[in-house]
Short mmCIF file of C-alpha atoms and ligand atoms in Angstrom, two decimals:
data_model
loop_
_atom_site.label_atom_id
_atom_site.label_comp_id
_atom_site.label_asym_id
_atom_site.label_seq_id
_atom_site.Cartn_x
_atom_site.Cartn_y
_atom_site.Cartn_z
CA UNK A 19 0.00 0.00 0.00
CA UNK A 20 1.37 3.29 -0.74
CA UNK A 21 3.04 5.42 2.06
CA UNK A 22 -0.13 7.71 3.29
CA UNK A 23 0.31 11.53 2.48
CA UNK A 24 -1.24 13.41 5.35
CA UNK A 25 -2.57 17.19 4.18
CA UNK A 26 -0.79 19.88 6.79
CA UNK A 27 -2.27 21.38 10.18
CA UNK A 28 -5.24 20.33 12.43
CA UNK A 29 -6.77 18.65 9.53
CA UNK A 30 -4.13 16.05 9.15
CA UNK A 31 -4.31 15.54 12.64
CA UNK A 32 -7.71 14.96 12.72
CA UNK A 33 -7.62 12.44 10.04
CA UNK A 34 -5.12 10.58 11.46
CA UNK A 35 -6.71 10.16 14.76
CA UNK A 36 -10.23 8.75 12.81
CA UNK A 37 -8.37 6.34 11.02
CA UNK A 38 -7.00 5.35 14.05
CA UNK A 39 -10.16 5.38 16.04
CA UNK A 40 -11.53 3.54 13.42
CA UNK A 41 -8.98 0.42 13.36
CA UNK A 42 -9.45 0.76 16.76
CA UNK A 43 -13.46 0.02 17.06
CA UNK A 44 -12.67 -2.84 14.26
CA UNK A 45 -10.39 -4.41 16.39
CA UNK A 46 -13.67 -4.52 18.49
CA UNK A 47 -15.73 -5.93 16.04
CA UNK A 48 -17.89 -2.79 15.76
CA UNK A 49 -17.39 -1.63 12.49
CA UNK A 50 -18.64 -4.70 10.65
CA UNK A 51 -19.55 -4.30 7.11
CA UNK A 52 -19.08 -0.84 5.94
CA UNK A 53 -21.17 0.10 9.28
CA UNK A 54 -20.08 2.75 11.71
CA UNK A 55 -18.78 6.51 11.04
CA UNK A 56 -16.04 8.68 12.89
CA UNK A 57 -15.65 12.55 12.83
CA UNK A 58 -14.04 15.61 14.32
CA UNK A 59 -14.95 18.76 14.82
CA UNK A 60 -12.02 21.34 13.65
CA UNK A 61 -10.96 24.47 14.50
CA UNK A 62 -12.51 26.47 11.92
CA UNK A 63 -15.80 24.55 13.02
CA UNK A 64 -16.07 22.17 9.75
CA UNK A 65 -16.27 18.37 10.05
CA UNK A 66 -13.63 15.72 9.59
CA UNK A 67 -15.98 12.73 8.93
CA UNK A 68 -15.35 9.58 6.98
CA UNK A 69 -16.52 9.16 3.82
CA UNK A 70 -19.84 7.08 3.19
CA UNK A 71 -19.03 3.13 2.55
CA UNK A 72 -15.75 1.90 2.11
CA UNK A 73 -15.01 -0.47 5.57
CA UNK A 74 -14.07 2.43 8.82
CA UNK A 75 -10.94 -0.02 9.62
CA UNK A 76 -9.39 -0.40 6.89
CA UNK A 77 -9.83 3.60 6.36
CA UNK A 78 -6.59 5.85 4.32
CA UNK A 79 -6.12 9.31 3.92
CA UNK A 80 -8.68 9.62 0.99
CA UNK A 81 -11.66 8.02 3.56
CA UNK A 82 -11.99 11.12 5.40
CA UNK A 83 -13.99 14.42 3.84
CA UNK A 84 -14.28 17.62 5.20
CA UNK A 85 -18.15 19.09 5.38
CA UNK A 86 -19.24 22.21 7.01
CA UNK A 87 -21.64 22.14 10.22
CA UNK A 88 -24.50 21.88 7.95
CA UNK A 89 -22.67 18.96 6.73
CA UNK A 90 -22.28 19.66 3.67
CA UNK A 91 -19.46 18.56 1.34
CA UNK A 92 -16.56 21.10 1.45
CA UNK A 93 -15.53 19.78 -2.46
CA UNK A 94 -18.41 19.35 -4.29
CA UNK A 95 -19.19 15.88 -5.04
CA UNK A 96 -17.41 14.41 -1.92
CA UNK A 97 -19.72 11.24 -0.78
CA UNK A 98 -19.75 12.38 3.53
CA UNK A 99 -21.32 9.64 5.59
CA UNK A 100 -25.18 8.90 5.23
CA UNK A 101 -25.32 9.57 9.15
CA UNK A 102 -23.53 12.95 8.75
CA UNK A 103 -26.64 14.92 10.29
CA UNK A 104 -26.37 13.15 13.50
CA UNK A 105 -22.81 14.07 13.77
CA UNK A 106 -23.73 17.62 12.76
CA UNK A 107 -26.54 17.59 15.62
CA UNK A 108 -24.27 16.63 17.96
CA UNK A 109 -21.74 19.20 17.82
CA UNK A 110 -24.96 21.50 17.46
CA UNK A 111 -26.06 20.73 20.83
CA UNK A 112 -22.65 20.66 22.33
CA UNK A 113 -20.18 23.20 22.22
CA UNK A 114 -17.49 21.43 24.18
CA UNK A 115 -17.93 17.89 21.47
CA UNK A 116 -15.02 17.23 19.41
CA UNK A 117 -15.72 14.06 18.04
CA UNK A 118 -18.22 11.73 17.55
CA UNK A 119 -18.50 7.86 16.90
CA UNK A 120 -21.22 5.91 15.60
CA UNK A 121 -20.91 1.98 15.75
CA UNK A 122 -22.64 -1.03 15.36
CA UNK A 123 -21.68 -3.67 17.97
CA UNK A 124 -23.68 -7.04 18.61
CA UNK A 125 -24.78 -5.97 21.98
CA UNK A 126 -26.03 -2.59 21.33
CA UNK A 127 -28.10 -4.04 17.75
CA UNK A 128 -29.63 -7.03 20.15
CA UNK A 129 -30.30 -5.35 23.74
CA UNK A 130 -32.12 -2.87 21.44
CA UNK A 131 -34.52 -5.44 19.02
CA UNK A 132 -35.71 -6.57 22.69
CA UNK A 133 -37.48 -3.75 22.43
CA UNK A 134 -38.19 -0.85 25.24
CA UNK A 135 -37.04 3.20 24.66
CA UNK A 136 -34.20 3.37 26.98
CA UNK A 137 -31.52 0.51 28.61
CA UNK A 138 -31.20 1.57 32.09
CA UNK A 139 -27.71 0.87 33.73
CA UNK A 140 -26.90 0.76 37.21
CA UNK A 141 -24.35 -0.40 39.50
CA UNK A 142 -21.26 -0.64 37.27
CA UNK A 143 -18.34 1.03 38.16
CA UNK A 144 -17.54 1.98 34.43
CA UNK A 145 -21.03 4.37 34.76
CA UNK A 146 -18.14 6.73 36.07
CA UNK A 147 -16.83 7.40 32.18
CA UNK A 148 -19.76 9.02 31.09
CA UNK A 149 -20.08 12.69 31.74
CA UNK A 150 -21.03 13.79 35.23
CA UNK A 151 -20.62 10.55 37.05
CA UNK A 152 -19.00 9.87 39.64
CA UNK A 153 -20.57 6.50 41.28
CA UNK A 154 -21.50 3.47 40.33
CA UNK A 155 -24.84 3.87 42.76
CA UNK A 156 -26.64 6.00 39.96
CA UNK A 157 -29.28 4.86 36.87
CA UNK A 158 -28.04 5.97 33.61
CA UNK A 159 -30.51 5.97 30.91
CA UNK A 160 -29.14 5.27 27.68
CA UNK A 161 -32.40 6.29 25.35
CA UNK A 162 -33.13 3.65 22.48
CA UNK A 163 -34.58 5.82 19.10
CA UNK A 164 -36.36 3.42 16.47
CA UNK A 165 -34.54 3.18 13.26
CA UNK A 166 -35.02 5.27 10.31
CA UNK A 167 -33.38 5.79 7.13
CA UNK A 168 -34.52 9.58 6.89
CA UNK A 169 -31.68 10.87 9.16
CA UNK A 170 -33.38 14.09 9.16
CA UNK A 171 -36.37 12.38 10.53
CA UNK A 172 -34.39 10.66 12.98
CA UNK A 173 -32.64 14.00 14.04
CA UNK A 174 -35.61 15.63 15.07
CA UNK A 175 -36.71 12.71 17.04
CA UNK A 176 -33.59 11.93 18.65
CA UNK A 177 -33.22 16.70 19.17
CA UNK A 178 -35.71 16.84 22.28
CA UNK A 179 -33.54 14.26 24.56
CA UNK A 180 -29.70 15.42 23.91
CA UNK A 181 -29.61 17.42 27.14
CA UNK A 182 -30.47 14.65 29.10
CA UNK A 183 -28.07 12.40 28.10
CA UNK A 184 -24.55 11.74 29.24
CA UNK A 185 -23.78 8.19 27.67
CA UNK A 186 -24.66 8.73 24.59
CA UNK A 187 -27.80 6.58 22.70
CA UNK A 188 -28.93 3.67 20.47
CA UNK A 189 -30.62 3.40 17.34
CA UNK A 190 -32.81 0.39 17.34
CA UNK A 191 -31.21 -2.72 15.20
CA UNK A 192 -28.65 -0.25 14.69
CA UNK A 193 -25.66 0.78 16.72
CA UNK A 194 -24.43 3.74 18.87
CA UNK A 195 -23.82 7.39 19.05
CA UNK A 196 -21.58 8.46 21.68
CA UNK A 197 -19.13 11.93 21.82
CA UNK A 198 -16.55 13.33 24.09
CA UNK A 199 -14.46 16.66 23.83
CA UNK A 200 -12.01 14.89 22.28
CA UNK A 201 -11.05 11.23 20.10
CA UNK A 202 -9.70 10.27 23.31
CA UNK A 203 -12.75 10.74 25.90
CA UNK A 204 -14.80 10.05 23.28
CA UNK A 205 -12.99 6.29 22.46
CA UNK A 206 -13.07 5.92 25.82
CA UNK A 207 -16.72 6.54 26.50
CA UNK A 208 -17.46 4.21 23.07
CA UNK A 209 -15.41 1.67 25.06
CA UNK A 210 -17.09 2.32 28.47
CA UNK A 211 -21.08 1.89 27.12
CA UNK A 212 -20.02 -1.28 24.93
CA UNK A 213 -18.66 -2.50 27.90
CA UNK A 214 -21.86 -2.14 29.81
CA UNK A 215 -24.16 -3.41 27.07
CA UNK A 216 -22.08 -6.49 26.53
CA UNK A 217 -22.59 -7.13 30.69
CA UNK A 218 -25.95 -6.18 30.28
CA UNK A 219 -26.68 -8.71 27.35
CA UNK A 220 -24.30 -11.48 29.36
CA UNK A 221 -27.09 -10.67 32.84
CA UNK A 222 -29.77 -11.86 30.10
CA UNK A 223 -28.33 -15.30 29.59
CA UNK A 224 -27.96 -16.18 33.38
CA UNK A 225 -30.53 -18.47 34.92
C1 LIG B 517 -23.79 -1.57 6.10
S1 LIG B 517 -24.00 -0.38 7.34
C2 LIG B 517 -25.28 0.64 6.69
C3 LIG B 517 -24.92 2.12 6.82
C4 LIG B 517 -24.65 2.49 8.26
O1 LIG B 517 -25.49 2.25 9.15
C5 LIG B 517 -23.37 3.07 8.67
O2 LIG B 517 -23.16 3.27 9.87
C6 LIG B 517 -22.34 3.45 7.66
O3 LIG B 517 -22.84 4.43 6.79
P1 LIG B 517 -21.79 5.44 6.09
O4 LIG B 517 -22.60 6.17 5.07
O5 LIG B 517 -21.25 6.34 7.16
O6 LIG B 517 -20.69 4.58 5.48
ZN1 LIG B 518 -24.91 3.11 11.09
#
């Protein structure tokens, strides 16, 4: 494969840390398919965001677009992820997001089909990655949206809960959203909730 040829400044940063993220949630199994989609918010307040298709582990320079809040495509033509809106919402809603990951684990796309608007998780220690927590004696609602492929639809659905949330959500037979102010805390809080769901879908098999 040919030696990767970053572009210069906070952009090449920022693409280097999604294609990193996203060998990172492949390692995980959560990027199966084509499925999941990374971005970062930059200093001049466009979007780093992965490109739509193409598989998010094996991602190269040329998988990662630039788009403007709106989302849209900063070179005209540029394919941005079909999800970009909800990426675009979040940062939105948040000032203090700088990135956000969408993936599609096993445990988040089964807990969900069970059925039910929100997974409720309590007494895990992990709880304490999310934002705000600092026990594990606490119930954190992680709100389950049904799927739909109008992402505008689904953004005004999912618009109404953001400011109650601090783990993130799931889209029904879907996958994840979850942000942080940075790749890191926002890996990390990816890591944290799939943790949680995978305990929560192992408490389901026990007699
Ligand atoms: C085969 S996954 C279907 C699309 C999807 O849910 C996803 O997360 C990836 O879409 P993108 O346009 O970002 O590649
Ligand atoms: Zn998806």
């Amino acid at each position: 494969m040919a030696q990767a040829v970053f572009p210069a400044g906070a952009y090449c940063r920022a693409v280097e840390r999604i294609i990193a993220a996203g060998q990172r949630m492949d390692r995980f199994g959560w990027v199966p398919a084509t499925a999941g989609n990374i971005s970062i918010r930059l200093p001049d307040g466009n979007l780093a965001i992965t490109r739509s298709g193409g598989h998010k582990g094996q991602l190269g320079p040329d998988g990662v677009i630039c788009v403007d809040p709106q989302g849209r495509p900063l070179a005209p033509g540029d394919r941005p992820s079909a999800e970009t809106l909800l990426h675009c919402q979040v940062y939105a809603h948040d000032p203090a997001a700088g990135a956000v990951l969408h993936g599609h684990s096993v445990a988040s796309t089964v807990l969900s089909m069970a059925g039910g608007d929100a997974l409720v998780l309590e007494g895990y220690e992990v709880q304490k990655v999310f934002a705000g927590q600092d026990t594990h004696a606490a119930r954190v609602h992680v709100p389950i949206f049904d799927n739909d492929q109008d992402i505008a639809r689904l953004a005004r659905v999912v618009a109404p809960h953001l400011a109650g949330m601090c783990a993130g959500y799931i889209i029904r037979g879907h996958g994840v959203y979850v942000w942080g102010a940075d790749m890191d805390m926002a890996l990390a809080r990816l890591e944290g909730l799939e943790f949680l769901l995978a305990c929560e879908l192992e408490k389901r098999k026990l007699p």
